Coordinates of C-alpha atoms (C1' of nucleotides) in Angstrom, one line a residue:
Chain A
M223 CA 0.0 0.0 0.0
N224 CA 1.6 3.2 -1.1
A225 CA 1.3 6.2 1.2
S226 CA -0.5 9.0 -0.7
P227 CA 1.3 12.2 -0.9
Q228 CA 1.1 13.9 2.4
K229 CA -1.8 16.3 2.6
S230 CA -0.7 19.7 3.9
P231 CA -3.1 21.3 6.5
W232 CA -2.7 24.6 4.8
P233 CA -4.7 25.1 1.7
N234 CA -2.8 25.6 -1.6
A235 CA -4.1 27.4 -4.7
A236 CA -6.0 24.3 -5.9
D237 CA -7.6 23.6 -2.6
R238 CA -8.7 27.2 -2.3
E239 CA -10.4 27.0 -5.8
R240 CA -12.1 23.8 -5.0
E241 CA -13.4 25.3 -1.7
R242 CA -14.6 28.4 -3.6
G243 CA -16.5 26.0 -6.1
E244 CA -18.1 24.1 -3.2
K245 CA -19.3 27.3 -1.4
R246 CA -20.7 28.5 -4.7
N247 CA -22.6 25.3 -5.3
A248 CA -24.0 25.5 -1.6
L249 CA -25.3 28.9 -2.4
L250 CA -26.9 27.7 -5.6
S251 CA -28.5 24.8 -3.8
A252 CA -29.8 27.0 -1.0
A253 CA -31.1 29.5 -3.5
V254 CA -32.8 27.0 -5.8
R255 CA -34.6 25.4 -3.0
S256 CA -36.0 28.9 -1.9
F257 CA -36.8 29.7 -5.5
N258 CA -38.8 26.5 -5.8
E259 CA -40.5 26.9 -2.6
R260 CA -41.4 30.6 -2.3
G261 CA -40.6 31.7 -5.8
F262 CA -37.8 34.0 -7.2
H263 CA -39.3 37.3 -6.4
A264 CA -40.3 36.3 -2.8
T265 CA -36.8 34.9 -2.2
S266 CA -34.5 37.5 -0.7
L267 CA -30.8 37.1 -0.9
D268 CA -30.6 38.2 2.8
D269 CA -32.7 34.9 3.5
V270 CA -30.5 32.7 1.3
A271 CA -27.4 34.1 3.0
A272 CA -28.9 33.7 6.4
S273 CA -29.8 29.9 5.8
L274 CA -26.1 29.4 5.3
N275 CA -24.9 31.5 8.3
V276 CA -23.4 34.2 6.0
T277 CA -24.6 37.7 5.1
K278 CA -25.7 39.1 1.7
P279 CA -22.4 40.6 0.6
T280 CA -20.8 37.2 0.7
I281 CA -23.3 36.2 -2.0
Y282 CA -22.0 39.0 -4.1
Y283 CA -18.5 37.8 -3.7
Y284 CA -19.6 34.7 -5.6
F285 CA -22.1 36.1 -8.0
A286 CA -22.6 39.3 -9.8
N287 CA -26.3 39.7 -9.2
K288 CA -29.6 37.8 -8.4
D289 CA -30.1 37.3 -12.1
E290 CA -26.9 35.3 -12.5
I291 CA -27.9 33.0 -9.6
L292 CA -31.2 32.1 -11.2
F293 CA -29.7 31.6 -14.5
E294 CA -27.1 29.3 -13.1
C295 CA -29.8 27.2 -11.5
V296 CA -31.8 26.8 -14.7
R297 CA -28.6 26.2 -16.6
L298 CA -27.7 23.3 -14.3
G299 CA -31.2 21.9 -14.7
L300 CA -31.1 22.2 -18.5
D301 CA -27.7 20.7 -18.6
G302 CA -29.0 17.5 -17.0
I303 CA -31.6 17.1 -19.5
R304 CA -29.3 18.0 -22.4
Q305 CA -26.9 15.3 -21.3
I306 CA -29.6 12.7 -21.3
A307 CA -30.9 13.8 -24.6
E308 CA -27.5 13.7 -26.2
A309 CA -26.7 10.3 -24.8
V310 CA -29.9 8.9 -26.0
E311 CA -29.5 10.4 -29.4
N312 CA -26.3 8.4 -29.9
A313 CA -27.7 5.2 -28.5
G314 CA -29.2 2.4 -30.6
G315 CA -32.8 1.3 -31.0
S316 CA -35.8 2.5 -32.8
G317 CA -36.9 6.1 -32.5
L318 CA -39.5 5.0 -29.9
D319 CA -37.0 3.2 -28.0
R320 CA -34.7 6.2 -27.7
L321 CA -37.6 8.6 -27.0
T322 CA -38.8 6.4 -24.1
A323 CA -35.5 6.4 -22.5
L324 CA -35.2 10.2 -23.1
M325 CA -38.5 10.9 -21.5
R326 CA -37.8 8.6 -18.6
G327 CA -34.5 10.6 -17.7
Y328 CA -36.3 13.8 -18.4
A329 CA -39.0 13.0 -15.9
V330 CA -36.6 12.0 -13.2
I331 CA -34.7 15.3 -13.6
M332 CA -37.9 17.1 -13.1
T333 CA -38.2 15.8 -9.5
K334 CA -34.7 17.2 -8.8
D335 CA -34.1 20.7 -7.3
F336 CA -32.4 22.2 -10.5
G337 CA -34.8 20.4 -12.9
M338 CA -37.9 21.8 -11.0
C339 CA -36.5 25.2 -11.2
V340 CA -36.4 25.1 -15.0
T341 CA -40.2 24.5 -15.4
R342 CA -41.1 26.8 -12.3
T343 CA -39.1 29.8 -13.8
A344 CA -40.9 32.0 -16.2
D345 CA -39.0 33.6 -18.9
H346 CA -39.8 37.1 -17.7
E347 CA -38.1 36.6 -14.4
L348 CA -34.7 36.7 -16.1
S349 CA -32.8 39.7 -17.4
E350 CA -33.1 40.2 -21.2
E351 CA -29.7 38.7 -21.7
S352 CA -30.2 35.6 -19.5
R353 CA -33.7 35.2 -21.0
S354 CA -32.3 34.7 -24.5
R355 CA -29.6 32.4 -23.3
F356 CA -32.4 30.4 -21.3
R357 CA -34.5 30.2 -24.4
A358 CA -31.6 29.1 -26.6
L359 CA -30.8 26.3 -24.3
K360 CA -34.5 25.2 -24.1
R361 CA -34.7 25.3 -27.8
E362 CA -31.6 23.1 -28.2
I363 CA -33.3 20.4 -26.1
D364 CA -36.5 20.8 -27.9
I365 CA -34.8 20.3 -31.1
T366 CA -32.9 17.2 -30.0
V367 CA -36.2 15.7 -28.7
R368 CA -38.1 16.6 -31.9
R369 CA -35.3 14.9 -34.0
V370 CA -35.9 11.7 -32.0
V371 CA -39.6 11.9 -32.6
E372 CA -38.9 12.4 -36.3
D373 CA -36.6 9.4 -36.4
G374 CA -39.3 7.5 -34.8
I375 CA -42.0 8.7 -37.4
A376 CA -39.5 7.8 -40.1
D377 CA -38.8 4.4 -38.9
G378 CA -42.4 3.7 -38.2
S379 CA -42.0 3.2 -34.4
I380 CA -43.9 6.4 -33.6
A381 CA -47.3 7.6 -34.9
S382 CA -47.6 11.3 -35.2
D383 CA -48.4 13.7 -38.0
D384 CA -46.8 16.7 -36.4
A385 CA -43.5 16.3 -34.6
R386 CA -43.4 19.7 -33.2
L387 CA -46.9 19.5 -31.5
T388 CA -46.1 16.0 -30.3
T389 CA -42.9 17.2 -28.8
F390 CA -44.8 20.0 -27.1
T391 CA -47.4 17.7 -25.7
L392 CA -44.9 15.2 -24.3
A393 CA -42.7 17.9 -22.7
G394 CA -45.7 19.5 -21.1
A395 CA -46.6 16.2 -19.4
L396 CA -43.2 15.7 -18.2
N397 CA -42.5 19.4 -17.3
W398 CA -45.6 19.5 -15.2
I399 CA -44.1 16.8 -12.8
A400 CA -42.1 19.6 -11.3
R401 CA -45.4 21.2 -10.3
W402 CA -46.9 18.4 -8.4
Y403 CA -44.2 16.1 -7.4
E404 CA -43.8 15.7 -3.5
P405 CA -40.3 14.4 -2.4
N406 CA -41.9 12.9 0.7
G407 CA -44.8 11.4 -1.3
P408 CA -45.4 7.6 -1.5
L409 CA -44.0 7.1 -5.1
T410 CA -40.3 7.3 -6.1
A411 CA -39.2 9.5 -9.0
E412 CA -38.5 6.5 -11.0
Q413 CA -42.1 5.0 -10.5
I414 CA -43.6 8.2 -11.5
A415 CA -41.4 8.6 -14.5
D416 CA -42.3 5.0 -15.6
S417 CA -45.9 5.7 -15.2
C418 CA -46.0 8.9 -17.1
V419 CA -43.9 7.6 -19.9
K420 CA -46.3 4.5 -20.2
T421 CA -49.3 6.8 -20.4
L422 CA -47.7 8.8 -23.2
V423 CA -46.4 5.8 -25.2
Q424 CA -49.5 3.6 -24.8
G425 CA -52.2 6.3 -24.9
L426 CA -55.4 6.3 -23.0
A427 CA -57.5 4.1 -25.5
P428 CA -56.9 0.4 -24.6
R429 CA -54.9 -1.8 -27.2
S430 CA -56.5 -5.0 -28.3
Chain B
M1034 CA -93.2 46.0 -34.4
N1035 CA -93.5 47.2 -30.7
A1036 CA -91.5 50.1 -29.5
S1037 CA -89.1 49.0 -26.9
P1038 CA -89.4 51.0 -23.6
Q1039 CA -87.7 54.4 -24.1
K1040 CA -84.2 54.4 -22.9
S1041 CA -83.6 57.3 -20.7
P1042 CA -80.2 59.1 -21.2
W1043 CA -79.7 59.2 -17.4
P1044 CA -78.4 56.0 -15.9
N1045 CA -80.6 54.4 -13.3
A1046 CA -79.4 52.2 -10.5
A1047 CA -79.3 49.1 -12.7
D1048 CA -77.3 50.9 -15.4
R1049 CA -74.8 52.0 -12.9
E1050 CA -74.3 48.6 -11.5
R1051 CA -73.9 47.2 -15.1
E1052 CA -71.3 49.9 -15.7
R1053 CA -69.4 49.3 -12.6
G1054 CA -69.2 45.5 -13.6
E1055 CA -68.0 46.4 -17.0
K1056 CA -65.3 48.6 -15.7
R1057 CA -64.4 45.9 -13.2
N1058 CA -64.0 43.4 -16.0
A1059 CA -62.0 45.7 -18.2
L1060 CA -59.6 46.1 -15.3
L1061 CA -59.3 42.4 -14.9
S1062 CA -58.7 42.0 -18.6
A1063 CA -56.0 44.5 -18.7
A1064 CA -54.4 43.0 -15.5
V1065 CA -54.5 39.4 -16.7
R1066 CA -52.8 40.3 -19.9
S1067 CA -50.0 42.0 -18.3
F1068 CA -49.7 39.2 -15.7
N1069 CA -49.4 36.7 -18.5
E1070 CA -47.0 38.7 -20.4
R1071 CA -44.7 40.2 -17.7
G1072 CA -45.6 38.3 -14.7
F1073 CA -47.6 39.0 -11.6
H1074 CA -44.6 40.7 -9.7
A1075 CA -43.4 42.6 -12.7
T1076 CA -46.9 44.1 -13.2
S1077 CA -47.5 47.2 -11.3
L1078 CA -50.9 48.5 -10.9
D1079 CA -49.8 51.9 -12.0
D1080 CA -49.2 50.5 -15.4
V1081 CA -52.4 48.5 -15.5
A1082 CA -54.3 51.7 -14.6
A1083 CA -52.4 53.9 -17.1
S1084 CA -53.3 51.3 -19.9
L1085 CA -56.9 52.1 -19.4
N1086 CA -56.3 55.8 -19.0
V1087 CA -57.0 56.0 -15.3
T1088 CA -54.9 56.1 -12.1
K1089 CA -54.0 53.6 -9.4
P1090 CA -56.5 54.7 -6.8
T1091 CA -59.3 54.0 -9.2
I1092 CA -58.3 50.3 -9.3
Y1093 CA -58.5 50.4 -5.4
Y1094 CA -62.1 51.6 -5.8
Y1095 CA -62.9 48.2 -7.6
F1096 CA -60.6 45.8 -5.8
A1097 CA -59.4 45.6 -2.3
N1098 CA -55.7 44.9 -3.3
K1099 CA -53.5 43.2 -5.9
D1100 CA -54.0 39.8 -4.5
E1101 CA -57.8 39.9 -5.0
I1102 CA -57.3 41.0 -8.8
L1103 CA -54.9 37.9 -9.3
F1104 CA -57.4 35.7 -7.5
E1105 CA -60.3 37.0 -9.5
C1106 CA -58.2 36.2 -12.8
V1107 CA -57.5 32.5 -11.8
R1108 CA -60.9 32.1 -10.5
L1109 CA -62.4 33.0 -13.9
G1110 CA -60.0 30.7 -15.7
L1111 CA -60.9 27.8 -13.4
D1112 CA -64.5 28.6 -13.6
G1113 CA -64.3 28.0 -17.4
I1114 CA -62.7 24.6 -17.0
R1115 CA -65.2 23.6 -14.2
Q1116 CA -68.1 24.3 -16.4
I1117 CA -66.7 22.3 -19.1
A1118 CA -65.9 19.4 -16.7
E1119 CA -69.4 19.4 -15.2
A1120 CA -71.1 19.6 -18.6
V1121 CA -69.2 16.6 -19.8
E1122 CA -69.7 14.7 -16.5
N1123 CA -73.5 14.7 -17.2
A1124 CA -73.1 13.9 -20.9
G1125 CA -73.5 10.5 -22.3
G1126 CA -71.0 8.2 -23.9
S1127 CA -68.2 6.1 -22.7
G1128 CA -65.6 7.3 -20.2
L1129 CA -63.0 7.9 -22.9
D1130 CA -65.6 9.8 -25.0
R1131 CA -66.3 12.1 -22.2
L1132 CA -62.7 12.4 -21.2
T1133 CA -61.9 13.3 -24.8
A1134 CA -64.6 16.1 -24.9
L1135 CA -63.3 17.4 -21.5
M1136 CA -59.7 17.5 -22.7
R1137 CA -60.6 19.3 -25.8
G1138 CA -62.5 22.1 -24.0
Y1139 CA -59.7 22.3 -21.4
A1140 CA -57.1 22.7 -24.1
V1141 CA -59.0 25.5 -25.7
I1142 CA -59.4 27.4 -22.5
M1143 CA -55.6 27.2 -21.9
T1144 CA -55.2 29.4 -24.9
K1145 CA -57.4 32.1 -23.5
D1146 CA -56.2 35.0 -21.2
F1147 CA -57.8 33.7 -18.0
G1148 CA -57.0 30.2 -18.6
M1149 CA -53.4 30.9 -19.3
C1150 CA -53.2 32.8 -16.1
V1151 CA -54.3 29.6 -14.0
T1152 CA -51.2 27.6 -15.1
R1153 CA -48.9 30.5 -15.2
T1154 CA -49.7 31.6 -11.5
A1155 CA -47.5 29.9 -8.9
D1156 CA -49.4 29.2 -5.6
H1157 CA -47.0 31.3 -3.7
E1158 CA -47.9 34.5 -5.6
L1159 CA -51.2 34.4 -3.9
S1160 CA -51.9 35.4 -0.2
E1161 CA -52.3 32.6 2.0
E1162 CA -56.0 32.9 2.1
S1163 CA -56.3 33.0 -1.7
R1164 CA -53.8 30.4 -2.1
S1165 CA -56.1 27.8 -0.1
R1166 CA -59.1 28.9 -2.1
F1167 CA -57.2 28.5 -5.5
R1168 CA -56.0 25.1 -4.4
A1169 CA -59.6 24.0 -3.4
L1170 CA -60.8 25.1 -6.8
K1171 CA -58.0 23.2 -8.7
R1172 CA -58.6 20.2 -6.6
E1173 CA -62.3 20.1 -7.4
I1174 CA -61.5 20.1 -11.1
D1175 CA -58.7 17.4 -10.5
I1176 CA -61.3 15.3 -8.7
T1177 CA -63.9 15.7 -11.5
V1178 CA -61.4 14.7 -14.3
R1179 CA -60.2 11.8 -12.2
R1180 CA -63.6 10.6 -11.8
V1181 CA -64.1 10.5 -15.6
V1182 CA -60.9 8.6 -15.9
E1183 CA -62.1 6.2 -13.4
D1184 CA -65.4 5.7 -15.2
G1185 CA -63.4 5.0 -18.3
I1186 CA -61.2 2.4 -16.5
A1187 CA -64.5 0.8 -15.2
D1188 CA -66.3 0.6 -18.5
G1189 CA -63.0 -0.6 -20.2
S1190 CA -62.7 2.4 -22.6
I1191 CA -59.6 3.7 -20.8
A1192 CA -56.4 1.8 -20.1
S1193 CA -54.7 2.9 -16.9
D1194 CA -53.6 1.4 -13.7
D1195 CA -53.5 4.6 -11.7
A1196 CA -56.2 7.2 -12.4
R1197 CA -54.4 9.8 -10.2
L1198 CA -51.1 9.7 -12.1
T1199 CA -52.9 9.5 -15.4
T1200 CA -54.9 12.6 -14.6
F1201 CA -51.7 14.4 -13.6
T1202 CA -50.0 13.4 -16.9
L1203 CA -52.9 14.5 -19.0
A1204 CA -53.4 17.8 -17.2
G1205 CA -49.8 18.6 -17.5
A1206 CA -49.7 18.1 -21.3
L1207 CA -52.8 20.4 -21.5
N1208 CA -51.8 23.0 -18.8
W1209 CA -48.5 23.4 -20.7
I1210 CA -50.3 24.6 -23.7
A1211 CA -50.6 28.0 -22.0
R1212 CA -46.8 28.2 -21.7
W1213 CA -46.1 28.0 -25.6
Y1214 CA -49.2 28.8 -27.3
E1215 CA -49.0 31.9 -29.6
P1216 CA -52.2 33.7 -30.5
N1217 CA -50.7 34.9 -33.7
G1218 CA -49.2 31.5 -34.6
P1219 CA -50.3 29.5 -37.6
L1220 CA -52.5 27.1 -35.7
T1221 CA -55.9 27.8 -34.2
A1222 CA -56.6 26.9 -30.6
E1223 CA -59.0 24.2 -31.9
Q1224 CA -56.4 22.5 -34.1
I1225 CA -53.9 22.5 -31.2
A1226 CA -56.5 21.0 -28.9
D1227 CA -57.3 18.3 -31.4
S1228 CA -53.7 17.4 -32.0
C1229 CA -52.8 17.2 -28.2
V1230 CA -55.9 15.2 -27.3
K1231 CA -55.1 12.8 -30.2
T1232 CA -51.6 12.3 -29.0
L1233 CA -52.8 11.6 -25.6
V1234 CA -55.7 9.2 -26.5
Q1235 CA -53.7 7.3 -29.3
G1236 CA -50.2 7.3 -27.7
L1237 CA -46.9 7.4 -29.4
A1238 CA -46.8 3.7 -30.4
P1239 CA -48.6 2.9 -33.6
R1240 CA -51.9 0.9 -33.5
S1241 CA -52.0 -1.9 -35.9
Chain C
dA1408 C1' -80.3 75.3 -4.9
dC1409 C1' -78.5 71.4 -1.6
dG1410 C1' -76.9 67.5 0.9
dG1411 C1' -75.5 62.9 -0.3
dT1412 C1' -73.5 59.3 -3.2
dT1413 C1' -70.4 57.8 -6.9
dA1414 C1' -66.1 57.9 -9.4
dT1415 C1' -61.6 59.6 -9.8
dT1416 C1' -57.4 62.4 -8.9
dT1417 C1' -53.1 64.4 -6.8
dA1418 C1' -49.8 63.7 -3.5
dC1419 C1' -48.1 61.2 0.0
dT1420 C1' -46.3 57.1 3.1
dT1421 C1' -44.1 53.0 3.9
dC1422 C1' -41.7 48.9 3.1
dT1423 C1' -38.9 45.7 0.9
dC1424 C1' -34.9 44.4 -1.0
dA1425 C1' -31.2 44.6 -4.6
dG1426 C1' -26.9 46.2 -4.7
dT1427 C1' -22.5 48.8 -2.7
dA1428 C1' -19.0 51.3 0.0
dT1429 C1' -16.0 50.4 3.3
dA1430 C1' -14.0 48.0 7.2
dT1431 C1' -11.9 43.9 9.2
dG1432 C1' -9.7 39.6 10.0
dA1433 C1' -7.2 35.6 8.5
dC1434 C1' -3.7 33.9 6.1
dC1435 C1' -0.1 33.6 2.7
dT1436 C1' 4.5 35.1 0.8
dA1437 C1' 8.7 37.1 0.9
Chain D
dT742 C1' 7.1 41.1 10.2
dA743 C1' 5.2 43.8 6.6
dG744 C1' 2.6 44.0 2.5
dG745 C1' -0.9 41.8 -0.3
dT746 C1' -4.9 38.7 -1.3
dC747 C1' -8.9 36.2 0.1
dA748 C1' -13.2 36.1 2.5
dT749 C1' -16.7 38.1 5.1
dA750 C1' -19.2 41.6 7.9
dT751 C1' -21.4 46.2 9.1
dA752 C1' -24.1 49.8 7.7
dC753 C1' -25.7 52.2 4.1
dT754 C1' -28.1 54.0 -0.6
dG755 C1' -31.7 53.9 -3.8
dA756 C1' -35.5 52.5 -6.5
dG757 C1' -39.8 50.6 -7.2
dA758 C1' -44.2 49.7 -6.1
dA759 C1' -48.3 48.7 -2.9
dG760 C1' -51.3 50.9 -0.5
dT761 C1' -53.9 55.5 1.6
dA762 C1' -55.5 60.2 2.9
dA763 C1' -57.7 63.8 1.3
dA764 C1' -59.4 66.9 -2.3
dT765 C1' -62.5 67.3 -6.1
dA766 C1' -65.7 66.8 -9.8
dA767 C1' -70.0 64.9 -11.6
dC768 C1' -74.4 63.7 -10.8
dC769 C1' -78.6 62.2 -8.3
dG770 C1' -83.0 62.8 -5.7
dT771 C1' -85.6 66.1 -3.0

DNA sequence: ACGGTTATTTACTTCTCAGTATATGACCTA
DNA sequence: TAGGTCATATACTGAGAAGTAAATAACCGT
């Protein structure tokens, strides 16, 4: 067993940077929970700071302004979805197989703090600049999902005559999970995801 | 042809009450449009008043406070849905037939000002009291829809093993219309409604 | 003509909260 | 041990907007 290089009790440059990142993340986590619970406008940075035993100017040491904090939250949420969407796009299987996997991952993210923030945040809560970046990121995901739907239509595994509307309908059902999901409820995120996806894939009408 | 009773140029008590109601409605319409466009918090009553060529205290002559205005908006939206839900409940046809009609009407309302307001309004934007009334109204509708789903499961016209989750999934897809619908877009509200409902009823997987 | 009611205005108060100027301490390097 | 950087705190400014007090105009019934 090799001794690992001795860890100095004094932080070096790399340590300090890691610590800074961790503190930044802690602030984002505290903020996003409050945004989700009380709403962006009703969340004061004084309260967010106090919940971590610091004061407001400390927040401004890590972020330029409140808008940047909100944008970072939705960016993290969207990034999770994007990763799933990209992973799925390159996977094998029919269009429907890939869309099913995508929707399942999407649904699970909607039950997490940063995912919830994405659908609970209205465009107009962000500054003009952040708003266009927010929209661009959402559009990117929409396009990816739509492409999978189109693949499914092309290979015959998905029935739809309008990939755009179908994508909106699916996304709505999944996005809405963030509005009613209860972390302490009886169902796990995975059970909810499976049930939603099944409803969307099978439809309401029974199959003979 | 009978002469209708002569209309006096001076308003009587009934006229005045009607006028008051009309003005109240005009204020609600102006407010809801701004709420939908800019958000509740970003909408100042000064602006709403100015858009109708009056001043803020005039608003306070018709409403007790900003919260009451928002609540009235969502109440009107929810009332539209409730009416459709009740009309459909007493109609004939299988559970799926009735649910289809309900979803179609629901979707159309989601493209109207007051309907949009319902799903764009987060609970925490309302005062504690309005919030519980808001939730109660939504719960009422949810229960009605769920009952229709259960009817469909019972009569075999709907395939689902969890009426509650299925109802949430459908409601999400329909509610989300309010987030992306463009009144000046290429599709009418009815076309969108039909497409969404078809996707939900038929499912993504092709039927052989 | 006159007191009362309806509808609306001007001008003000008050509060919350984002964002900042500046001080302070801890710790690192030379 | 002295100067510099990092991290955080105290105490403040300023803007925006909800809500109100009080004046005023229009109009009604008597």
